[in-house]
């Protein structure tokens, strides 16, 4: 048998114990906030029926779904004429019934429809699980990655949108981020702008061009709009929108003037104002939370998907894409036959947040904490003496290990160093006689003799 060199599947990665502790610190911090706002966790299977996923992400998305071959002799059910053509796409339905989950949203919609008789509406759920995409792997883009979603369906109240602003503010602050902006826009405002100009069908072209203002300036945006079918007159009408400045209130006043003739646009402005009022009312005057929320008219996330408010979160401390986003969608469950259920949801970009915390050195010491104390093992007598002490430490909630076999002190100390264990208890014949154990602080190198009870009190 040849020695096969071990390798990872392209676009996947291992997480070391240290990375896992840090990742769990992020997930646990965010989950604690979700629960505080009344959201409950669900999980859905890694694989779904291929028919559940197909046609939900557009043609490009469909190509990125990882299909799972049927078990057994999967080619036996393929018609000979199909085999002769050797076109795998035509055969898919015959050779694959299942696929890996592409995102958490479509499985959530399926879950709601299948469990509609046992869930209470509005249904508030969060989900933190891996998803798979057959994308080309590159720096920062993997084929397997975690999504961290929180959604509520069955409620059209804008209180939900306001709470998502507070959830972002609280979770990211709890992770140690100090300077980030929660951007908000509304699909109806964008529709209203396209309507006022008389080009509703060019709404996506318009937002794609406006979105580049930072990079190419007004002249660049103007050129791009003309290339995309807008006239000089259209651009004159658009200018006050593109160059929108001032506070959120001033921006909304300017938009009211521009969108005076569009009922859709004015409805979008009203929704944003309601969200701002809710946030203000919830925070009151004595609140420690003070979210930096900015109305950003160039924000156009997943336009064909969202129908109301849209969110995106950017950190200002590190050069990084968005670290979160989402919005209001209508009829999420319509694809599975349950019509008219509105929902709103946001997600946290856990991998990007990890990179930000790593770059800013924001992981707390405790996030790297594994074993707190190692008990040395010099011989059979010392081992026997140490066993009840080991359990005493663990019973007190202290993460403790006994070195598993007798070995030279140097070997045991380098084990403690490699695992970043802060304390070592040394047990030799003197310690067994006196009952006072030697506790060594690995950082300072200092040693002191203490009773087991005193060590427990100190390490707790």
Coordinates of C-alpha atoms in Angstrom, one line a residue:
X1 CA 0.0 0.0 0.0
X2 CA 1.5 3.4 -1.0
X3 CA 1.9 6.1 1.5
X4 CA -0.7 8.7 0.6
X5 CA 0.5 12.2 1.6
X6 CA -2.3 13.8 3.8
X7 CA -3.9 16.9 2.4
X8 CA -7.0 19.0 2.9
X9 CA -9.8 19.3 0.4
X10 CA -9.4 22.6 -1.5
X11 CA -11.0 25.6 0.1
X12 CA -11.3 24.0 3.6
X13 CA -9.1 24.3 6.7
X14 CA -8.4 22.8 10.1
X15 CA -8.8 24.8 13.3
X16 CA -6.3 24.3 16.1
X17 CA -7.3 24.1 19.8
X18 CA -6.2 27.8 20.2
X19 CA -8.3 28.9 17.1
X20 CA -11.3 26.9 18.4
X21 CA -11.2 28.6 21.7
X22 CA -11.2 32.0 20.0
X23 CA -13.9 31.1 17.5
X24 CA -16.1 29.8 20.3
X25 CA -15.5 33.0 22.2
X26 CA -16.9 35.0 19.2
X27 CA -19.9 32.6 18.8
X28 CA -20.7 32.5 22.5
X29 CA -20.5 36.3 22.8
X30 CA -22.9 36.8 19.9
X31 CA -25.3 34.0 20.9
X32 CA -25.6 35.5 24.4
X33 CA -26.9 38.7 22.9
X34 CA -29.3 36.8 20.5
X35 CA -30.8 35.0 23.5
X36 CA -31.1 38.2 25.5
X37 CA -33.3 39.6 22.7
X38 CA -35.6 36.6 22.7
X39 CA -34.1 34.5 19.8
X40 CA -33.8 30.7 20.1
X41 CA -31.3 28.5 18.4
X42 CA -32.2 25.9 15.7
X43 CA -30.0 23.7 13.6
X44 CA -30.8 22.1 10.2
X45 CA -29.1 19.2 8.5
X46 CA -25.8 19.7 6.5
X47 CA -27.5 18.2 3.5
X48 CA -30.8 19.1 2.0
X49 CA -32.8 17.6 -0.9
X50 CA -31.3 19.1 -4.1
X51 CA -34.8 20.2 -5.1
X52 CA -35.0 22.3 -2.0
X53 CA -31.9 24.3 -3.0
X54 CA -32.1 24.5 -6.8
X55 CA -33.5 27.6 -8.3
X56 CA -33.3 29.7 -5.1
X57 CA -29.9 31.4 -5.7
X58 CA -30.1 32.3 -9.4
X59 CA -28.2 30.6 -12.2
X60 CA -24.8 31.6 -10.8
X61 CA -25.7 30.3 -7.3
X62 CA -27.0 27.0 -8.7
X63 CA -23.6 26.3 -10.2
X64 CA -22.0 26.7 -6.8
X65 CA -24.1 24.1 -5.0
X66 CA -22.1 21.0 -4.0
X67 CA -24.1 18.0 -5.2
X68 CA -23.9 14.6 -3.4
X69 CA -23.8 11.5 -5.5
X70 CA -26.5 8.9 -4.8
X71 CA -25.2 6.0 -2.8
X72 CA -24.8 2.6 -4.5
X73 CA -24.4 2.2 -8.2
X74 CA -25.6 5.7 -9.1
X75 CA -25.0 5.4 -12.8
X76 CA -27.3 2.3 -13.2
X77 CA -30.4 4.6 -13.3
X78 CA -29.1 6.8 -16.1
X79 CA -30.6 6.2 -19.5
X80 CA -28.0 4.9 -22.0
X81 CA -28.7 7.8 -24.5
X82 CA -27.9 10.2 -21.7
X83 CA -24.7 8.4 -20.9
X84 CA -23.7 8.5 -24.5
X85 CA -24.0 12.3 -24.5
X86 CA -21.6 12.5 -21.5
X87 CA -23.2 15.7 -20.2
X88 CA -23.1 15.7 -16.4
X89 CA -25.6 18.5 -16.0
X90 CA -28.3 16.6 -17.9
X91 CA -27.7 13.6 -15.6
X92 CA -27.8 15.4 -12.3
X93 CA -31.4 14.6 -11.4
X94 CA -30.7 10.9 -12.1
X95 CA -27.4 10.6 -10.1
X96 CA -27.9 13.1 -7.3
X97 CA -30.9 13.7 -5.0
X98 CA -29.1 15.6 -2.2
X99 CA -26.7 18.5 -1.8
X100 CA -24.7 20.3 0.9
X101 CA -26.4 23.4 2.4
X102 CA -25.5 26.6 0.4
X103 CA -26.7 29.1 3.1
X104 CA -28.9 29.1 6.2
X105 CA -31.8 31.1 4.8
X106 CA -33.4 28.6 2.4
X107 CA -33.2 25.8 5.0
X108 CA -34.8 28.2 7.5
X109 CA -37.6 28.9 5.1
X110 CA -38.1 25.1 4.6
X111 CA -38.0 24.7 8.4
X112 CA -40.7 27.3 9.0
X113 CA -43.0 25.8 6.4
X114 CA -42.6 22.2 7.7
X115 CA -43.0 23.2 11.3
X116 CA -45.7 25.9 10.8
X117 CA -48.2 24.1 13.1
X118 CA -45.8 23.9 16.1
X119 CA -44.1 27.3 16.0
X120 CA -45.5 30.5 17.4
X121 CA -45.4 33.6 15.1
X122 CA -43.5 35.8 15.1
X123 CA -40.8 33.1 15.1
X124 CA -37.4 34.4 16.2
X125 CA -34.5 32.1 15.5
X126 CA -30.7 32.1 15.3
X127 CA -28.5 29.6 13.6
X128 CA -24.7 29.2 13.6
X129 CA -23.6 26.4 11.2
X130 CA -21.2 25.8 8.3
X131 CA -22.3 26.2 4.7
X132 CA -20.6 25.0 1.5
X133 CA -20.1 26.6 -1.9
X134 CA -18.2 25.2 -4.9
X135 CA -16.5 28.6 -5.4
X136 CA -12.9 29.2 -6.5
X137 CA -10.9 29.3 -3.3
X138 CA -8.8 32.5 -2.7
X139 CA -7.5 34.5 0.2
X140 CA -10.3 34.9 2.7
X141 CA -12.8 32.9 0.6
X142 CA -13.4 29.3 1.5
X143 CA -15.6 26.5 0.2
X144 CA -16.7 25.6 3.8
X145 CA -17.4 28.5 6.1
X146 CA -19.6 29.4 9.0
X147 CA -22.7 31.6 8.8
X148 CA -24.2 33.3 11.9
X149 CA -27.8 34.3 11.1
X150 CA -30.6 35.8 13.2
X151 CA -34.1 36.2 11.7
X152 CA -37.7 36.8 12.7
X153 CA -40.6 35.8 10.4
X154 CA -44.2 36.6 10.8
X155 CA -43.9 40.2 12.0
X156 CA -43.9 43.4 9.9
X157 CA -43.1 45.6 12.9
X158 CA -40.1 47.9 12.5
X159 CA -39.3 47.3 16.1
X160 CA -37.4 44.2 14.8
X161 CA -35.2 46.4 12.6
X162 CA -34.5 48.7 15.5
X163 CA -33.6 45.7 17.7
X164 CA -31.1 44.4 15.1
X165 CA -29.3 47.7 15.3
X166 CA -29.0 47.2 19.1
X167 CA -28.0 43.6 18.6
X168 CA -25.1 44.6 16.3
X169 CA -24.1 47.4 18.7
X170 CA -24.1 45.2 21.8
X171 CA -22.5 42.1 20.3
X172 CA -19.7 43.9 18.6
X173 CA -19.0 46.2 21.6
X174 CA -18.9 43.0 23.8
X175 CA -16.3 41.6 21.5
X176 CA -14.2 44.8 22.1
X177 CA -14.8 46.7 18.9
X178 CA -14.9 50.4 19.5
X179 CA -15.4 52.1 16.1
X180 CA -17.8 50.6 13.7
X181 CA -20.7 52.0 11.6
X182 CA -24.1 50.4 11.2
X183 CA -25.3 51.5 7.7
X184 CA -29.0 51.5 6.9
X185 CA -31.0 52.1 3.7
X186 CA -34.4 51.1 2.4
X187 CA -35.2 49.3 -0.9
X188 CA -38.3 51.5 -1.2
X189 CA -36.2 54.7 -1.3
X190 CA -34.0 53.3 -4.1
X191 CA -37.2 52.3 -6.0
X192 CA -38.6 55.8 -5.4
X193 CA -35.5 57.4 -6.9
X194 CA -35.7 55.2 -10.0
X195 CA -39.4 56.0 -10.2
X196 CA -39.0 59.8 -10.0
X197 CA -36.5 59.6 -12.9
X198 CA -38.9 57.4 -14.8
X199 CA -36.4 54.5 -15.1
X200 CA -37.7 51.9 -12.6
X201 CA -36.2 49.1 -14.7
X202 CA -32.7 50.6 -14.3
X203 CA -32.8 50.6 -10.5
X204 CA -29.9 48.0 -10.2
X205 CA -27.7 49.8 -12.8
X206 CA -28.3 53.0 -10.9
X207 CA -27.4 51.7 -7.5
X208 CA -24.3 49.8 -8.8
X209 CA -23.0 53.1 -10.3
X210 CA -23.8 55.2 -7.2
X211 CA -22.1 52.6 -5.0
X212 CA -18.8 53.5 -6.6
X213 CA -18.9 57.2 -5.6
X214 CA -16.0 56.8 -3.1
X215 CA -13.8 55.1 -5.7
X216 CA -14.4 57.0 -8.9
X217 CA -16.0 60.3 -7.8
X218 CA -19.0 62.2 -9.3
X219 CA -17.5 62.4 -12.8
X220 CA -16.9 58.7 -12.9
X221 CA -20.4 57.9 -11.6
X222 CA -21.9 60.3 -14.2
X223 CA -20.0 58.6 -17.0
X224 CA -21.1 55.2 -15.9
X225 CA -24.8 56.2 -15.6
X226 CA -24.7 57.6 -19.1
X227 CA -23.2 54.3 -20.4
X228 CA -26.0 52.5 -18.6
X229 CA -28.8 54.4 -20.3
X230 CA -29.4 57.5 -18.2
X231 CA -29.7 61.0 -19.7
X232 CA -28.1 64.3 -18.6
X233 CA -31.5 65.4 -17.2
X234 CA -31.8 62.2 -15.2
X235 CA -28.3 62.9 -13.7
X236 CA -29.3 66.4 -12.7
X237 CA -32.2 64.9 -10.8
X238 CA -29.9 62.3 -9.3
X239 CA -27.2 64.7 -8.1
X240 CA -28.8 65.7 -4.8
X241 CA -29.2 62.0 -4.0
X242 CA -25.7 61.0 -5.0
X243 CA -24.1 63.9 -3.1
X244 CA -26.4 63.5 0.0
X245 CA -24.7 64.9 3.0
X246 CA -25.3 66.0 6.6
X247 CA -26.8 64.2 9.6
X248 CA -29.4 61.4 9.1
X249 CA -32.2 63.9 9.8
X250 CA -30.8 66.3 7.1
X251 CA -30.4 63.5 4.6
X252 CA -34.0 62.4 5.2
X253 CA -35.3 66.0 4.7
X254 CA -33.3 66.3 1.4
X255 CA -34.8 63.0 0.2
X256 CA -38.3 64.1 1.1
X257 CA -37.9 67.0 -1.4
X258 CA -36.5 64.8 -4.1
X259 CA -39.1 62.0 -3.6
X260 CA -42.1 64.2 -3.1
X261 CA -44.0 62.6 -6.0
X262 CA -43.1 59.0 -5.2
X263 CA -45.4 57.2 -2.7
X264 CA -43.0 54.3 -2.6
X265 CA -40.0 56.5 -1.8
X266 CA -41.8 58.4 0.9
X267 CA -42.9 55.1 2.5
X268 CA -39.2 54.1 2.6
X269 CA -38.3 57.4 4.3
X270 CA -41.1 56.9 6.8
X271 CA -39.8 53.4 7.7
X272 CA -36.3 54.7 8.3
X273 CA -37.6 57.4 10.6
X274 CA -39.7 54.9 12.5
X275 CA -36.6 52.7 13.0
X276 CA -34.6 55.7 14.3
X277 CA -37.5 56.7 16.7
X278 CA -37.6 53.1 18.1
X279 CA -33.9 53.1 18.7
X280 CA -34.0 56.5 20.4
X281 CA -37.0 55.4 22.6
X282 CA -35.4 52.1 23.6
X283 CA -32.0 53.6 24.5
X284 CA -33.5 56.5 26.6
X285 CA -31.2 59.1 28.0
X286 CA -29.1 57.0 30.4
X287 CA -28.1 54.2 28.0
X288 CA -24.6 53.0 27.7
X289 CA -25.2 51.9 24.1
X290 CA -24.8 54.6 21.5
X291 CA -24.9 53.0 18.1
X292 CA -23.2 54.9 15.2
X293 CA -26.0 54.5 12.6
X294 CA -25.7 56.1 9.2
X295 CA -28.3 56.4 6.5
X296 CA -26.3 55.4 3.4
X297 CA -28.2 55.8 0.1
X298 CA -25.5 53.9 -1.8
X299 CA -26.2 50.7 0.2
X300 CA -27.8 48.2 -2.1
X301 CA -27.3 44.7 -0.7
X302 CA -29.0 41.8 -2.6
X303 CA -31.4 44.1 -4.2
X304 CA -33.6 41.5 -5.9
X305 CA -34.1 39.9 -2.5
X306 CA -34.7 42.6 0.0
X307 CA -37.9 44.7 0.1
X308 CA -37.5 47.1 3.0
X309 CA -34.7 48.2 5.3
X310 CA -31.2 47.0 4.4
X311 CA -28.2 46.9 6.8
X312 CA -24.5 46.7 6.5
X313 CA -21.8 46.9 9.2
X314 CA -18.3 48.2 8.6
X315 CA -15.5 48.4 11.1
X316 CA -13.4 51.6 10.9
X317 CA -10.5 50.2 12.9
X318 CA -9.2 47.8 10.2
X319 CA -9.3 47.8 6.4
X320 CA -11.9 45.1 5.9
X321 CA -15.1 44.5 3.9
X322 CA -18.4 44.4 5.7
X323 CA -18.6 42.4 8.9
X324 CA -22.3 42.0 8.9
X325 CA -25.5 42.7 6.9
X326 CA -29.0 41.8 6.1
X327 CA -32.5 43.3 5.7
X328 CA -36.2 42.9 5.3
X329 CA -37.6 40.4 2.8
X330 CA -41.2 39.6 2.0
X331 CA -42.5 36.2 1.1
X332 CA -39.4 34.1 2.1
X333 CA -41.5 31.0 2.5
X334 CA -43.5 31.6 -0.7
X335 CA -41.0 29.4 -2.5
X336 CA -42.3 26.4 -0.5
X337 CA -46.0 27.4 -0.8
X338 CA -46.6 29.4 2.4
X339 CA -47.4 32.8 1.1
X340 CA -47.4 36.3 2.6
X341 CA -45.0 35.7 5.5
X342 CA -42.7 38.7 5.9
X343 CA -39.4 38.5 7.7
X344 CA -36.2 40.4 8.5
X345 CA -32.8 39.1 9.4
X346 CA -29.1 39.9 9.7
X347 CA -25.9 38.0 9.8
X348 CA -22.5 38.3 11.4
X349 CA -19.4 37.6 9.3
X350 CA -17.7 35.5 12.0
X351 CA -14.5 34.8 9.9
X352 CA -14.0 38.5 9.2
X353 CA -14.7 39.4 12.8
X354 CA -12.1 36.8 13.8
X355 CA -9.5 38.5 11.6
X356 CA -10.4 41.9 12.9
X357 CA -10.1 40.8 16.6
X358 CA -6.8 39.1 15.8
X359 CA -5.4 42.2 14.0
X360 CA -6.4 44.5 16.9
X361 CA -5.3 41.9 19.5
X362 CA -8.7 42.0 21.2
X363 CA -9.0 38.3 22.2
X364 CA -9.0 38.3 26.0
X365 CA -6.5 36.1 27.9
X366 CA -9.4 34.0 29.0
X367 CA -10.2 33.2 25.4
X368 CA -6.9 31.3 25.2
X369 CA -7.4 29.6 28.5
X370 CA -7.1 25.8 28.5
X371 CA -5.6 23.8 31.3
X372 CA -4.9 26.1 34.3
X373 CA -2.7 23.8 36.3
X374 CA -0.5 20.7 35.6
X375 CA 0.4 18.3 38.4
X376 CA 3.9 16.8 38.0
X377 CA 4.4 13.0 38.0
X378 CA 7.8 11.7 39.3
X379 CA 7.0 8.2 40.3
X380 CA 4.2 5.7 41.3
X381 CA 3.8 7.1 44.9
X382 CA 3.6 10.7 43.7
X383 CA 1.0 9.7 41.1
X384 CA -1.1 7.9 43.6
X385 CA -0.9 10.9 46.0
X386 CA -1.8 13.3 43.2
X387 CA -5.0 11.6 41.9
X388 CA -7.4 12.7 44.7
X389 CA -5.9 16.3 44.5
X390 CA -6.5 16.2 40.7
X391 CA -10.2 15.5 41.3
X392 CA -10.4 18.1 44.1
X393 CA -9.2 20.8 41.6
X394 CA -11.6 19.7 38.9
X395 CA -14.5 19.6 41.4
X396 CA -13.8 23.2 42.2
X397 CA -14.1 24.0 38.5
X398 CA -10.4 24.4 37.8
X399 CA -9.1 22.9 34.5
X400 CA -6.4 20.5 35.7
X401 CA -4.2 17.7 34.3
X402 CA -1.8 15.2 35.8
X403 CA 1.2 14.5 33.6
X404 CA 0.2 10.9 32.5
X405 CA 3.5 9.1 33.2
X406 CA 6.6 9.6 35.3
X407 CA 9.2 11.7 33.4
X408 CA 12.1 14.1 33.9
X409 CA 11.1 17.5 35.2
X410 CA 12.4 19.3 32.1
X411 CA 10.1 17.2 29.9
X412 CA 7.0 18.0 32.1
X413 CA 7.9 21.7 32.2
X414 CA 8.2 22.0 28.4
X415 CA 4.8 20.3 28.1
X416 CA 3.3 23.0 30.3
X417 CA 5.1 25.7 28.3
X418 CA 3.9 24.3 24.9
X419 CA 0.3 24.3 26.2
X420 CA 0.5 27.7 27.9
X421 CA -0.4 26.2 31.2
X422 CA 0.1 29.0 33.8
X423 CA 0.7 26.9 36.9
X424 CA 2.5 23.6 37.8
X425 CA 2.1 21.7 41.1
X426 CA 5.3 19.8 42.1
X427 CA 4.9 16.8 44.3
X428 CA 8.0 15.1 45.6
X429 CA 8.7 13.2 48.9
X430 CA 8.9 16.4 51.0
X431 CA 5.5 17.6 49.7
X432 CA 3.9 14.2 50.4
X433 CA 5.3 14.2 54.0
X434 CA 4.3 17.8 54.9
X435 CA 1.1 18.0 52.8
X436 CA 2.3 21.4 51.6
X437 CA 2.6 21.4 47.8
X438 CA 5.0 23.5 45.7
X439 CA 3.0 25.8 43.3
X440 CA 5.1 27.2 40.5
X441 CA 4.0 30.3 38.5
X442 CA 5.2 29.5 35.0
X443 CA 5.2 33.2 34.0
X444 CA 7.3 34.7 36.8
X445 CA 9.1 31.4 37.8
X446 CA 8.2 32.0 41.5
X447 CA 7.4 29.0 43.7
X448 CA 5.6 28.8 47.0
X449 CA 4.5 26.0 49.4
X450 CA 0.7 25.9 49.9
X451 CA -2.0 23.5 51.1
X452 CA -4.4 22.0 48.6
X453 CA -7.1 24.3 49.9
X454 CA -5.0 27.4 49.5
X455 CA -4.1 26.4 45.9
X456 CA -7.8 25.9 45.1
X457 CA -8.7 29.3 46.6
X458 CA -5.8 31.0 44.6
X459 CA -6.6 29.4 41.2
X460 CA -10.3 29.9 41.5

